[in-house]
Short mmCIF file of C-alpha atoms in Angstrom, two decimals:
data_model
loop_
_atom_site.label_atom_id
_atom_site.label_comp_id
_atom_site.label_asym_id
_atom_site.label_seq_id
_atom_site.Cartn_x
_atom_site.Cartn_y
_atom_site.Cartn_z
CA MET A 1 12.63 -34.54 -29.68
CA ASN A 2 10.99 -37.93 -30.27
CA SER A 3 9.09 -37.98 -33.60
CA GLN A 4 6.37 -40.07 -31.87
CA VAL A 5 5.30 -36.92 -29.97
CA PHE A 6 4.55 -35.18 -33.29
CA PHE A 7 2.63 -38.21 -34.63
CA ASP A 8 0.56 -38.32 -31.42
CA ALA A 9 -0.20 -34.59 -31.70
CA ILE A 10 -1.27 -35.00 -35.35
CA SER A 11 -3.48 -38.00 -34.57
CA GLN A 12 -5.22 -36.10 -31.74
CA ALA A 13 -5.72 -32.90 -33.77
CA ASP A 14 -9.23 -32.13 -34.99
CA PRO A 15 -9.07 -30.78 -38.57
CA TYR A 16 -12.74 -29.72 -38.59
CA LYS A 17 -14.16 -26.37 -37.48
CA ARG A 18 -17.66 -26.62 -36.02
CA TYR A 19 -20.10 -23.76 -36.47
CA GLY A 20 -23.58 -22.86 -35.29
CA LYS A 21 -25.90 -19.90 -35.85
CA VAL A 22 -27.23 -17.28 -33.43
CA GLN A 23 -31.01 -17.69 -33.00
CA GLN A 24 -31.82 -15.04 -30.42
CA VAL A 25 -30.33 -12.75 -27.76
CA VAL A 26 -32.25 -12.33 -24.50
CA GLY A 27 -30.70 -10.02 -21.92
CA LEU A 28 -27.23 -11.40 -21.09
CA MET A 29 -27.72 -14.65 -22.98
CA VAL A 30 -27.09 -15.64 -26.61
CA GLU A 31 -29.03 -18.68 -27.85
CA SER A 32 -27.47 -20.58 -30.75
CA GLU A 33 -28.38 -23.58 -32.86
CA GLY A 34 -25.14 -25.56 -32.70
CA PRO A 35 -22.21 -26.06 -32.67
CA ALA A 36 -21.57 -29.23 -30.62
CA ALA A 37 -20.00 -27.92 -27.38
CA ASN A 38 -19.81 -28.71 -23.66
CA ILE A 39 -20.49 -26.62 -20.54
CA GLY A 40 -17.54 -24.29 -19.82
CA GLU A 41 -16.24 -24.43 -23.39
CA VAL A 42 -15.23 -21.16 -25.09
CA CYS A 43 -16.91 -20.23 -28.40
CA LEU A 44 -16.30 -17.35 -30.83
CA ILE A 45 -19.30 -15.37 -32.05
CA HIS A 46 -18.43 -13.82 -35.43
CA SER A 47 -19.94 -10.39 -35.92
CA SER A 48 -22.01 -9.49 -38.99
CA VAL A 49 -19.78 -6.41 -39.39
CA ASN A 50 -16.67 -7.03 -41.54
CA HIS A 51 -13.24 -6.93 -39.87
CA LYS A 52 -14.83 -6.89 -36.40
CA GLU A 53 -13.07 -9.08 -33.83
CA PRO A 54 -15.15 -12.16 -32.85
CA VAL A 55 -16.73 -11.99 -29.40
CA LEU A 56 -15.46 -14.55 -26.89
CA SER A 57 -18.26 -16.37 -25.08
CA GLU A 58 -18.73 -19.36 -22.83
CA VAL A 59 -21.28 -22.18 -22.90
CA VAL A 60 -23.30 -21.83 -19.67
CA GLY A 61 -26.33 -24.04 -20.42
CA PHE A 62 -28.61 -25.77 -22.89
CA ASN A 63 -32.22 -25.31 -23.93
CA LYS A 64 -33.39 -28.52 -25.61
CA GLU A 65 -31.07 -28.80 -28.66
CA LYS A 66 -29.86 -25.19 -28.48
CA ILE A 67 -26.80 -23.98 -26.59
CA ILE A 68 -26.87 -20.94 -24.29
CA LEU A 69 -23.80 -18.72 -24.40
CA MET A 70 -22.74 -15.83 -22.23
CA PRO A 71 -20.29 -13.35 -23.81
CA TYR A 72 -17.13 -12.04 -22.15
CA GLY A 73 -17.53 -8.71 -23.96
CA GLU A 74 -20.14 -6.39 -25.48
CA ILE A 75 -22.50 -7.86 -28.09
CA ASN A 76 -23.64 -4.71 -29.93
CA GLU A 77 -22.76 -6.10 -33.38
CA ILE A 78 -24.37 -9.55 -32.92
CA GLY A 79 -27.51 -10.40 -34.89
CA PRO A 80 -29.58 -13.43 -35.98
CA GLY A 81 -27.61 -15.80 -38.20
CA CYS A 82 -24.14 -14.76 -36.93
CA LEU A 83 -21.74 -17.70 -36.94
CA VAL A 84 -20.77 -19.33 -33.64
CA GLU A 85 -17.46 -21.22 -33.77
CA ALA A 86 -16.55 -23.87 -31.18
CA THR A 87 -12.93 -23.77 -29.96
CA GLY A 88 -13.15 -27.19 -28.28
CA LYS A 89 -11.48 -26.04 -25.05
CA PRO A 90 -12.17 -24.01 -21.88
CA LEU A 91 -10.60 -20.62 -21.12
CA THR A 92 -6.81 -20.55 -20.75
CA VAL A 93 -4.58 -17.58 -19.88
CA LYS A 94 -0.86 -17.03 -20.35
CA ILE A 95 1.06 -16.95 -17.07
CA GLY A 96 4.73 -16.62 -16.13
CA ARG A 97 7.25 -14.49 -14.28
CA GLY A 98 7.04 -11.90 -17.06
CA LEU A 99 3.60 -10.89 -15.69
CA ILE A 100 5.04 -9.61 -12.39
CA GLY A 101 4.49 -5.84 -12.19
CA LYS A 102 1.69 -5.97 -14.81
CA VAL A 103 -2.02 -5.11 -14.61
CA VAL A 104 -4.14 -7.54 -16.66
CA ASP A 105 -7.81 -8.22 -17.41
CA PRO A 106 -9.58 -11.55 -16.68
CA LEU A 107 -8.50 -12.90 -20.10
CA GLY A 108 -4.83 -12.28 -19.25
CA LYS A 109 -4.39 -9.26 -21.58
CA THR A 110 -2.51 -6.20 -20.29
CA LEU A 111 -4.70 -3.18 -19.52
CA ASP A 112 -2.13 -0.64 -20.74
CA GLN A 113 -2.36 -2.14 -24.28
CA SER A 114 1.30 -3.28 -24.15
CA LYS A 115 2.30 -6.68 -25.55
CA LEU A 116 2.61 -9.64 -23.22
CA PRO A 117 6.24 -10.67 -22.62
CA LYS A 118 7.54 -13.86 -24.23
CA GLY A 119 8.05 -17.15 -22.39
CA LEU A 120 4.59 -17.35 -20.76
CA THR A 121 2.79 -20.68 -20.27
CA LYS A 122 -0.86 -21.42 -21.09
CA PHE A 123 -2.78 -22.35 -17.95
CA LEU A 124 -6.44 -23.32 -17.42
CA THR A 125 -8.38 -20.80 -15.29
CA GLU A 126 -10.51 -23.53 -13.68
CA GLN A 127 -8.54 -26.05 -11.63
CA ALA A 128 -9.54 -28.65 -9.04
CA PRO A 129 -8.59 -27.90 -5.40
CA PRO A 130 -5.59 -29.91 -4.09
CA ASN A 131 -6.25 -33.36 -2.62
CA PRO A 132 -6.83 -32.88 1.17
CA MET A 133 -4.24 -35.59 1.90
CA GLU A 134 -1.61 -33.64 -0.08
CA ARG A 135 -2.12 -30.43 1.92
CA PRO A 136 0.58 -29.99 4.60
CA ARG A 137 -0.59 -28.54 7.92
CA ILE A 138 -0.14 -24.82 8.55
CA LEU A 139 2.72 -24.60 11.06
CA GLU A 140 4.66 -21.42 10.18
CA PRO A 141 3.62 -17.80 10.84
CA PHE A 142 3.28 -15.47 7.84
CA GLN A 143 4.44 -11.87 8.23
CA VAL A 144 1.54 -9.60 7.28
CA GLY A 145 3.34 -6.40 8.31
CA VAL A 146 0.28 -5.02 10.14
CA LYS A 147 0.91 -4.93 13.91
CA VAL A 148 -2.61 -5.76 15.10
CA ILE A 149 -2.74 -8.87 12.86
CA ASP A 150 0.81 -10.11 13.55
CA ALA A 151 0.36 -9.61 17.31
CA LEU A 152 -3.17 -10.81 18.10
CA LEU A 153 -4.48 -12.54 14.95
CA THR A 154 -1.33 -14.19 13.60
CA VAL A 155 -1.77 -15.61 10.11
CA GLY A 156 -0.02 -18.82 8.96
CA LYS A 157 1.55 -19.60 5.57
CA GLY A 158 -1.28 -21.04 3.48
CA GLN A 159 -4.11 -19.70 5.66
CA ARG A 160 -7.26 -18.24 4.06
CA VAL A 161 -8.81 -15.25 5.82
CA GLY A 162 -11.94 -13.16 5.21
CA ILE A 163 -11.85 -9.39 5.79
CA PHE A 164 -15.44 -8.41 6.60
CA ALA A 165 -16.44 -4.76 6.34
CA GLY A 166 -19.04 -2.28 5.16
CA SER A 167 -18.20 0.30 2.52
CA GLY A 168 -15.61 2.99 3.29
CA VAL A 169 -14.05 1.39 6.39
CA GLY A 170 -10.53 0.99 4.95
CA LYS A 171 -10.44 -2.42 3.21
CA SER A 172 -8.42 -1.27 0.19
CA THR A 173 -5.94 0.65 2.34
CA LEU A 174 -5.41 -2.42 4.55
CA LEU A 175 -4.88 -4.64 1.48
CA GLY A 176 -2.30 -2.15 0.15
CA MET A 177 -0.42 -2.29 3.48
CA ILE A 178 -0.41 -6.11 3.45
CA ALA A 179 0.82 -6.17 -0.17
CA ARG A 180 3.74 -3.81 0.61
CA ASN A 181 4.76 -5.25 3.99
CA SER A 182 4.02 -8.99 3.77
CA GLY A 183 6.69 -11.68 3.67
CA ALA A 184 5.32 -13.23 0.44
CA ASP A 185 7.45 -13.75 -2.68
CA ILE A 186 4.63 -12.61 -5.02
CA ASN A 187 1.30 -10.79 -4.54
CA VAL A 188 -1.65 -11.55 -6.79
CA ILE A 189 -4.37 -8.92 -6.38
CA ALA A 190 -7.85 -9.32 -7.88
CA LEU A 191 -9.98 -6.16 -8.07
CA ILE A 192 -13.45 -7.50 -8.88
CA GLY A 193 -16.40 -5.18 -9.56
CA GLU A 194 -14.42 -2.06 -8.59
CA ARG A 195 -15.33 1.40 -9.84
CA GLY A 196 -13.07 2.36 -12.76
CA ARG A 197 -11.89 5.43 -10.81
CA GLU A 198 -10.65 3.27 -7.92
CA VAL A 199 -8.29 1.10 -9.99
CA ARG A 200 -5.57 3.74 -10.55
CA GLU A 201 -6.22 5.10 -7.07
CA PHE A 202 -5.48 1.68 -5.55
CA LEU A 203 -2.42 1.10 -7.77
CA GLU A 204 -0.82 4.50 -7.15
CA LYS A 205 -1.98 5.39 -3.62
CA ASP A 206 -2.59 2.14 -1.72
CA LEU A 207 -0.24 -0.29 -3.50
CA GLY A 208 2.41 2.15 -4.74
CA PRO A 209 5.37 1.42 -7.04
CA GLU A 210 7.08 -0.57 -4.25
CA GLY A 211 4.11 -2.94 -3.91
CA LEU A 212 3.53 -3.24 -7.68
CA LYS A 213 7.14 -4.46 -8.21
CA LYS A 214 6.25 -7.85 -6.73
CA SER A 215 2.57 -7.97 -7.70
CA ILE A 216 0.30 -9.08 -10.52
CA VAL A 217 -3.03 -7.20 -10.55
CA VAL A 218 -6.14 -8.66 -12.22
CA VAL A 219 -8.89 -6.08 -12.85
CA ALA A 220 -12.56 -6.63 -13.73
CA THR A 221 -14.48 -3.35 -13.26
CA SER A 222 -18.17 -3.11 -12.40
CA ASP A 223 -19.17 -2.11 -15.96
CA GLN A 224 -17.91 -5.39 -17.43
CA PRO A 225 -20.24 -8.38 -18.08
CA ALA A 226 -20.97 -10.72 -15.17
CA LEU A 227 -18.92 -13.53 -16.69
CA MET A 228 -15.82 -11.32 -16.88
CA ARG A 229 -16.14 -10.49 -13.17
CA ILE A 230 -16.39 -14.20 -12.30
CA LYS A 231 -13.44 -15.02 -14.57
CA GLY A 232 -11.40 -12.26 -12.85
CA ALA A 233 -11.56 -14.29 -9.62
CA TYR A 234 -10.75 -17.55 -11.44
CA THR A 235 -7.83 -16.02 -13.37
CA ALA A 236 -6.27 -14.49 -10.23
CA THR A 237 -6.59 -17.84 -8.43
CA ALA A 238 -5.06 -19.67 -11.44
CA ILE A 239 -2.08 -17.25 -11.48
CA SER A 240 -1.59 -17.91 -7.74
CA GLU A 241 -1.73 -21.69 -8.33
CA TYR A 242 0.84 -21.46 -11.13
CA PHE A 243 3.36 -19.74 -8.84
CA ARG A 244 2.52 -22.06 -5.93
CA ASN A 245 3.36 -25.00 -8.23
CA GLN A 246 6.76 -23.33 -8.82
CA GLY A 247 7.40 -23.45 -5.03
CA PHE A 248 6.69 -19.76 -4.24
CA GLN A 249 5.01 -18.30 -1.15
CA VAL A 250 2.10 -16.47 -2.81
CA ASN A 251 -0.15 -13.83 -1.26
CA LEU A 252 -3.57 -13.68 -2.98
CA MET A 253 -5.87 -10.74 -2.21
CA MET A 254 -9.38 -10.58 -3.66
CA ASP A 255 -11.53 -7.47 -3.34
CA SER A 256 -14.24 -8.58 -3.17
CA VAL A 257 -15.67 -12.09 -3.08
CA THR A 258 -19.16 -10.59 -2.57
CA ARG A 259 -19.06 -9.08 -6.07
CA VAL A 260 -18.06 -12.48 -7.49
CA ALA A 261 -21.15 -13.95 -5.80
CA MET A 262 -23.32 -11.13 -7.21
CA ALA A 263 -21.96 -11.79 -10.72
CA GLN A 264 -22.72 -15.51 -10.36
CA ARG A 265 -26.25 -14.60 -9.22
CA GLU A 266 -26.69 -12.62 -12.48
CA VAL A 267 -25.54 -15.64 -14.52
CA GLY A 268 -27.71 -18.03 -12.50
CA LEU A 269 -30.88 -15.92 -12.86
CA ALA A 270 -30.23 -15.45 -16.62
CA THR A 271 -29.94 -19.24 -17.14
CA GLY A 272 -33.22 -19.87 -15.29
CA GLU A 273 -32.07 -20.85 -11.78
CA PRO A 274 -34.58 -20.12 -9.00
CA PRO A 275 -33.61 -17.36 -6.53
CA THR A 276 -33.33 -18.87 -3.04
CA THR A 277 -31.64 -17.10 -0.09
CA LYS A 278 -32.08 -13.31 -0.46
CA GLY A 279 -32.19 -13.63 -4.24
CA TYR A 280 -28.96 -15.66 -4.51
CA THR A 281 -29.20 -18.75 -6.73
CA PRO A 282 -28.03 -22.25 -5.67
CA SER A 283 -24.98 -22.06 -8.00
CA VAL A 284 -23.58 -19.16 -5.91
CA PHE A 285 -23.29 -21.43 -2.88
CA SER A 286 -21.75 -24.24 -4.95
CA ILE A 287 -19.02 -22.14 -6.66
CA LEU A 288 -17.83 -20.36 -3.49
CA PRO A 289 -16.30 -23.48 -1.81
CA LYS A 290 -14.76 -24.57 -5.14
CA LEU A 291 -13.12 -21.16 -5.60
CA LEU A 292 -11.97 -20.64 -1.99
CA GLU A 293 -10.68 -24.20 -1.51
CA ARG A 294 -8.25 -23.82 -4.43
CA THR A 295 -5.97 -21.64 -2.29
CA GLY A 296 -4.02 -22.74 0.80
CA THR A 297 -1.10 -25.13 1.17
CA SER A 298 0.11 -27.75 -1.31
CA ASP A 299 3.11 -30.08 -1.37
CA LYS A 300 5.03 -27.50 -3.48
CA GLY A 301 4.27 -24.04 -2.09
CA THR A 302 1.58 -21.98 -0.34
CA ILE A 303 -1.11 -19.44 -1.19
CA THR A 304 -1.99 -17.25 1.78
CA ALA A 305 -5.30 -15.65 0.78
CA PHE A 306 -7.20 -12.57 1.97
CA TYR A 307 -10.78 -12.23 0.69
CA THR A 308 -12.73 -9.07 1.41
CA VAL A 309 -16.45 -9.51 2.05
CA LEU A 310 -18.84 -6.54 1.76
CA VAL A 311 -21.45 -6.72 4.50
CA ASP A 312 -24.62 -4.77 3.62
CA GLY A 313 -25.59 -2.45 6.44
CA ASP A 314 -22.76 -3.98 8.53
CA ASP A 315 -24.89 -7.16 8.86
CA MET A 316 -22.39 -9.95 9.59
CA ASN A 317 -25.04 -12.65 9.15
CA GLU A 318 -26.10 -11.95 5.55
CA PRO A 319 -25.91 -15.08 3.31
CA ILE A 320 -22.55 -14.52 1.55
CA ALA A 321 -20.76 -13.38 4.74
CA ASP A 322 -22.14 -16.39 6.60
CA THR A 323 -21.13 -18.87 3.86
CA VAL A 324 -17.61 -17.45 3.40
CA ARG A 325 -16.98 -17.34 7.15
CA GLY A 326 -17.83 -21.04 7.34
CA ILE A 327 -15.35 -21.96 4.56
CA LEU A 328 -12.29 -19.87 5.53
CA ASP A 329 -9.69 -20.31 8.29
CA GLY A 330 -10.39 -17.05 10.08
CA HIS A 331 -12.22 -13.74 9.83
CA PHE A 332 -11.14 -10.15 10.49
CA VAL A 333 -13.93 -7.65 11.18
CA LEU A 334 -13.40 -3.97 10.31
CA ASP A 335 -15.52 -1.81 12.62
CA ARG A 336 -17.15 1.41 11.45
CA LYS A 337 -17.10 2.86 15.02
CA LEU A 338 -13.30 2.47 15.18
CA ALA A 339 -12.95 4.07 11.74
CA GLU A 340 -15.08 7.03 12.89
CA GLN A 341 -12.74 7.46 15.88
CA GLY A 342 -9.73 7.68 13.52
CA HIS A 343 -8.40 4.32 14.73
CA PHE A 344 -6.58 2.66 11.82
CA PRO A 345 -6.59 -0.18 10.96
CA ALA A 346 -10.21 -0.23 12.15
CA LEU A 347 -9.94 -3.92 13.07
CA ASN A 348 -12.14 -5.13 15.92
CA VAL A 349 -9.88 -7.69 17.63
CA LEU A 350 -12.57 -9.08 19.95
CA LYS A 351 -14.89 -9.94 17.02
CA SER A 352 -12.07 -11.39 14.87
CA ILE A 353 -10.33 -14.76 14.96
CA SER A 354 -7.43 -16.61 13.35
CA ARG A 355 -8.20 -20.32 13.54
CA VAL A 356 -4.59 -21.47 13.21
CA MET A 357 -2.88 -18.99 15.56
CA ASN A 358 -2.60 -21.50 18.42
CA GLN A 359 -0.64 -23.91 16.18
CA ILE A 360 1.88 -21.46 14.71
CA VAL A 361 3.07 -19.15 17.52
CA ASP A 362 5.24 -19.98 20.55
CA GLN A 363 3.82 -20.15 24.07
CA GLU A 364 5.13 -16.71 25.15
CA HIS A 365 3.49 -14.99 22.15
CA LEU A 366 0.20 -16.82 22.75
CA GLN A 367 0.10 -15.88 26.45
CA ALA A 368 0.92 -12.23 25.68
CA ALA A 369 -1.86 -12.10 23.05
CA GLN A 370 -4.35 -13.65 25.49
CA GLN A 371 -3.42 -11.11 28.18
CA ILE A 372 -3.92 -8.18 25.78
CA ARG A 373 -7.28 -9.61 24.64
CA ALA A 374 -8.32 -9.95 28.30
CA ILE A 375 -7.35 -6.30 29.00
CA MET A 376 -9.36 -5.12 25.95
CA SER A 377 -12.38 -7.26 26.85
CA LEU A 378 -12.45 -6.10 30.49
CA TYR A 379 -12.09 -2.44 29.48
CA GLU A 380 -14.89 -2.75 26.86
CA GLU A 381 -17.23 -4.39 29.42
CA ASN A 382 -16.73 -1.55 31.90
CA SER A 383 -16.20 1.33 29.45
CA GLU A 384 -19.56 3.02 30.24
CA LEU A 385 -18.84 3.08 33.98
CA ILE A 386 -15.30 4.35 33.36
CA HIS A 387 -16.39 7.11 30.93
CA ILE A 388 -19.16 8.54 33.17
CA GLY A 389 -16.84 8.42 36.20
CA ALA A 390 -18.94 5.85 38.11
CA TYR A 391 -16.00 3.48 38.59
CA LYS A 392 -13.77 4.25 41.61
CA LYS A 393 -10.11 3.33 41.42
CA GLY A 394 -9.20 0.46 43.77
CA THR A 395 -12.59 -1.28 43.55
CA ASP A 396 -11.24 -4.08 41.33
CA PRO A 397 -7.48 -4.64 40.72
CA GLU A 398 -8.14 -6.28 37.32
CA ILE A 399 -10.15 -3.28 36.06
CA ASP A 400 -7.47 -0.93 37.45
CA ARG A 401 -4.86 -2.84 35.43
CA ALA A 402 -7.05 -2.70 32.30
CA ILE A 403 -7.47 1.11 32.68
CA GLU A 404 -3.70 1.54 33.16
CA TYR A 405 -2.70 -0.59 30.13
CA TYR A 406 -5.51 0.32 27.70
CA PRO A 407 -3.90 3.51 26.22
CA SER A 408 -0.67 1.55 25.48
CA VAL A 409 -2.66 -1.33 23.95
CA LYS A 410 -4.54 1.15 21.73
CA ARG A 411 -1.24 2.67 20.54
CA LEU A 412 0.13 -0.82 19.77
CA LEU A 413 -2.91 -1.67 17.65
CA GLN A 414 -2.76 1.53 15.59
CA GLN A 415 -0.44 1.91 12.62
CA HIS A 416 0.12 4.61 10.04
CA VAL A 417 -0.38 3.56 6.42
CA THR A 418 3.28 4.15 5.53
CA GLU A 419 4.66 2.50 8.71
CA SER A 420 6.42 -0.81 8.14
CA VAL A 421 6.93 -3.19 11.09
CA THR A 422 8.35 -6.71 10.93
CA TYR A 423 6.75 -9.69 12.69
CA GLU A 424 9.66 -9.89 15.18
CA GLU A 425 9.41 -6.17 16.06
CA THR A 426 5.66 -6.51 16.67
CA VAL A 427 6.11 -9.45 19.08
CA GLN A 428 8.88 -7.51 20.88
CA GLN A 429 6.63 -4.43 21.26
CA MET A 430 3.84 -6.59 22.67
CA GLU A 431 6.14 -8.12 25.30
CA MET A 432 7.56 -4.68 26.22
CA LEU A 433 4.02 -3.35 26.74
CA LEU A 434 3.13 -6.14 29.20
CA ASN A 435 6.44 -5.63 31.04
CA GLY A 436 5.46 -2.02 31.67
CA SER A 437 7.63 -0.34 29.01
CA ALA A 438 6.15 2.40 26.82
CA VAL A 439 5.32 1.37 23.25
#
């Protein structure tokens, strides 16, 4: 190696350590006099208790000459006068192929206490989205492995989709199915703000050993500080970007982006931002596009992303749902009524859309999907008349056709959790249905 590289490294190295002192702790925030640091920089708060690990924290604001820090962990042992050490750099995590099959926290450490494998690369968690002119168009379909999506809401490689649902409608189960059955090389799954009980349940029941073999799971549970929950989303996105840069087809699934927004609201309110729309601070609406735009296509590989959005009281127009829907390339709506009828996946096709479907499927597939949508729409419009027996057969040939085909359409759109169907098989089943064959 050229000796000049070493000389350059030595000349750029900073031999000084810069320290400050904790002045006060208010709620989530630690106020410190010094050290010299910038927004987003990581600092170490040294505990007053001997042999206690320093607490990682991040600079989130300034108050006159004082810096405001938010810790990544608990601050039980922090008191006035504790030393604050500047690291001089933002948060980086170690990423590489050795992480596949692992469950890690937002700082990139394994949750089962095992050592990280060797050969990993340090990677910044905050990256700029790709230049719009370097993003290839989405022109290829992406196999999701869920019949209703592959047939009527086809997703493209590098598309970003929101899954909108209330609580208990089957989001996690659907994500597990996509992770096991999708055509991606690698899954990156971010569980943000989940109950601790649900983590193992998702890993063992929904994802399973088969899904975990090609997945990296990033977990930030609801009991962790707000900053850790935000960093969970950033770390999962950074891992996806690393593998996209290697030329892989990556499948990123984040459950849920709403909890990321709630964590950012906590940080915003603690740093003195005014609450605006339904208590959300302005920073929430500025970080969401930055986070969601990082995924998608690049000139090296693709990140196909699925973001779940919790809709309070099934209100599709609440602020976060409305903002996310405007940023992404499609939205899938899970319907509580369908879930109550035992229809799984409980995906309401008529309220959902894939904005790139027209560009990525052939003409026969598109026409078949439009015909099935028309059958469903016509049946839904006349369902009350049909169910009370007020509609007489022969009155309208189109409605007669909808009544005849509807049971087969319903069977096509249902799928057992363990059932695996390829994209080609789904398209074939759809064409058979419209030709009058049983599905």
